[in-house]
Amino acid sequence: MKERTFELRTWLIVGAVVLAVGGGAYLTGYGLEHAARKQEVAAAEQKFIRAEARSQRLEAANQLLIASTWVYRSGVALDQRNFGVANDAMVNAVASLKAVRPETSGQDPAAITAIQKEAAAIKIAVATDLGAQRARVLQLATGLSRLALAE
């Protein structure tokens, strides 16, 4: 009987030790896996933030290129002495420029604001000499293209 009690006690101790070691190993593995997951989540969040910033910069560049296209269309209409279409194209260019948020564009906010004001100030008027208006429109288009491609 003594032998049996000793054997039972030995198995209980061995079982408790195995259970404790197994539980410790499980908790250690869980802690390590949890820490690895936290690092993966942090890395994914950083990638998302960078992707979002790049997306906003590309969206701003796209709006600048759209505005540039409208300004060039205005120039073509001006050359064809179609003043109404030229003015409408400038209105569309200004609307595209208003969609550009200087703080998220990745560009110099002062340059964006200046070109927005410059575009808003251009009003196509009926004239016999189109040289000054054409030069102003082309200068604006060049500035827009330069800003859009400056990334």
Coordinates of C-alpha atoms in Angstrom, one line a residue:
M1 CA 0.0 0.0 0.0
K2 CA 2.9 2.2 0.8
E3 CA 4.3 1.5 -2.5
R4 CA 1.0 2.4 -4.2
T5 CA 0.7 5.7 -2.4
F6 CA 4.3 6.5 -3.4
E7 CA 3.5 5.7 -7.0
L8 CA 0.3 7.7 -7.0
R9 CA 2.0 10.6 -5.4
T10 CA 4.8 10.4 -7.9
W11 CA 2.4 10.4 -10.8
L12 CA 0.5 13.4 -9.3
I13 CA 3.7 15.3 -8.9
V14 CA 4.9 14.4 -12.4
G15 CA 1.4 15.4 -13.8
A16 CA 1.5 18.7 -11.9
V17 CA 5.0 19.4 -13.2
V18 CA 4.0 18.5 -16.8
L19 CA 0.9 20.6 -16.5
A20 CA 2.9 23.6 -15.1
V21 CA 5.6 23.3 -17.8
G22 CA 3.0 22.9 -20.5
G23 CA 0.9 25.8 -19.2
G24 CA 4.1 28.0 -19.0
A25 CA 5.1 27.1 -22.5
Y26 CA 1.6 27.8 -23.8
L27 CA 1.6 31.2 -22.1
T28 CA 5.1 32.1 -23.3
G29 CA 4.1 31.1 -26.8
Y30 CA 0.9 33.1 -26.6
G31 CA 2.8 36.2 -25.3
L32 CA 5.4 36.0 -28.0
E33 CA 2.7 35.5 -30.7
H34 CA 0.7 38.4 -29.3
A35 CA 3.8 40.7 -29.4
A36 CA 4.5 39.6 -33.0
R37 CA 0.9 40.4 -34.0
K38 CA 1.2 43.8 -32.3
Q39 CA 4.3 44.5 -34.4
E40 CA 2.6 43.4 -37.6
V41 CA -0.4 45.6 -36.8
A42 CA 1.8 48.6 -36.1
A43 CA 3.8 48.0 -39.4
A44 CA 0.5 47.6 -41.3
E45 CA -0.8 50.9 -39.8
Q46 CA 2.4 52.7 -40.9
K47 CA 2.1 51.3 -44.4
F48 CA -1.5 52.5 -44.5
I49 CA -0.6 56.0 -43.3
R50 CA 2.2 56.2 -46.0
A51 CA -0.2 54.9 -48.7
E52 CA -2.9 57.4 -47.7
A53 CA -0.4 60.3 -47.8
R54 CA 0.8 59.1 -51.3
S55 CA -2.8 58.8 -52.4
Q56 CA -3.5 62.3 -51.4
R57 CA -0.4 63.6 -53.1
L58 CA -1.3 61.8 -56.3
E59 CA -4.9 63.0 -56.1
A60 CA -3.6 66.6 -55.8
A61 CA -1.3 66.1 -58.8
N62 CA -4.2 64.7 -60.8
Q63 CA -6.3 67.7 -60.0
L64 CA -3.4 70.0 -61.0
L65 CA -3.1 68.2 -64.3
I66 CA -6.9 68.4 -64.9
A67 CA -6.7 72.1 -64.2
S68 CA -3.7 72.4 -66.6
T69 CA -5.8 70.6 -69.3
W70 CA -8.6 73.1 -68.8
V71 CA -6.2 76.0 -69.0
Y72 CA -4.7 74.7 -72.3
R73 CA -8.3 74.2 -73.6
S74 CA -8.9 77.8 -72.7
G75 CA -5.8 78.8 -74.6
V76 CA -7.0 76.9 -77.7
A77 CA -10.4 78.4 -77.5
L78 CA -8.9 81.8 -77.2
D79 CA -6.8 81.2 -80.3
Q80 CA -10.0 80.3 -82.1
R81 CA -11.5 83.5 -80.8
N82 CA -14.2 81.6 -78.9
F83 CA -14.2 83.7 -75.8
G84 CA -17.2 82.0 -74.1
V85 CA -15.6 78.5 -74.3
A86 CA -12.3 80.0 -73.2
N87 CA -14.0 81.5 -70.1
D88 CA -15.9 78.3 -69.3
A89 CA -12.6 76.3 -69.5
M90 CA -11.0 78.8 -67.0
V91 CA -14.0 78.3 -64.7
N92 CA -13.5 74.5 -64.9
A93 CA -9.8 75.0 -64.2
V94 CA -10.5 77.1 -61.1
A95 CA -13.0 74.4 -59.9
S96 CA -10.3 71.7 -60.3
L97 CA -7.8 73.9 -58.4
K98 CA -10.2 74.4 -55.6
A99 CA -10.2 70.6 -55.1
V100 CA -6.5 70.7 -54.3
R101 CA -5.9 70.9 -50.5
P102 CA -2.5 72.6 -50.1
E103 CA -1.8 71.0 -46.7
T104 CA -2.0 67.4 -48.1
S105 CA -0.8 67.9 -51.6
G106 CA 2.8 67.4 -50.9
Q107 CA 3.6 70.7 -52.6
D108 CA 4.5 74.1 -51.3
P109 CA 1.2 75.4 -49.8
A110 CA 2.1 78.9 -50.7
A111 CA 2.7 78.0 -54.4
I112 CA -0.7 76.1 -54.5
T113 CA -2.5 79.1 -53.0
A114 CA -0.8 81.5 -55.3
I115 CA -1.6 79.5 -58.4
Q116 CA -5.2 79.2 -57.2
K117 CA -5.5 82.9 -56.9
E118 CA -3.8 83.5 -60.2
A119 CA -6.2 81.2 -62.0
A120 CA -9.2 82.8 -60.3
A121 CA -8.0 86.2 -61.4
I122 CA -7.9 85.3 -65.1
K123 CA -11.1 86.5 -66.9
I124 CA -11.1 86.1 -70.7
A125 CA -12.4 89.2 -72.3
V126 CA -13.3 89.9 -75.9
A127 CA -10.4 91.6 -77.4
T128 CA -8.7 92.2 -80.8
D129 CA -5.2 91.7 -79.5
L130 CA -5.1 88.3 -77.7
G131 CA -1.4 88.3 -77.0
A132 CA -1.5 89.4 -73.3
Q133 CA -4.4 87.0 -72.5
R134 CA -2.7 84.1 -74.3
A135 CA 0.6 84.7 -72.5
R136 CA -1.2 84.8 -69.2
V137 CA -3.1 81.6 -69.9
L138 CA 0.0 79.8 -71.1
Q139 CA 2.1 81.0 -68.1
L140 CA -0.6 79.6 -65.8
A141 CA -0.6 76.3 -67.7
T142 CA 3.1 76.0 -67.5
G143 CA 3.0 76.7 -63.7
L144 CA 0.3 74.1 -63.2
S145 CA 2.2 71.5 -65.1
R146 CA 5.4 72.3 -63.2
L147 CA 3.6 71.9 -59.9
A148 CA 1.8 68.7 -60.9
L149 CA 5.0 67.0 -62.0
A150 CA 7.1 68.3 -59.0
E151 CA 6.5 65.2 -56.8

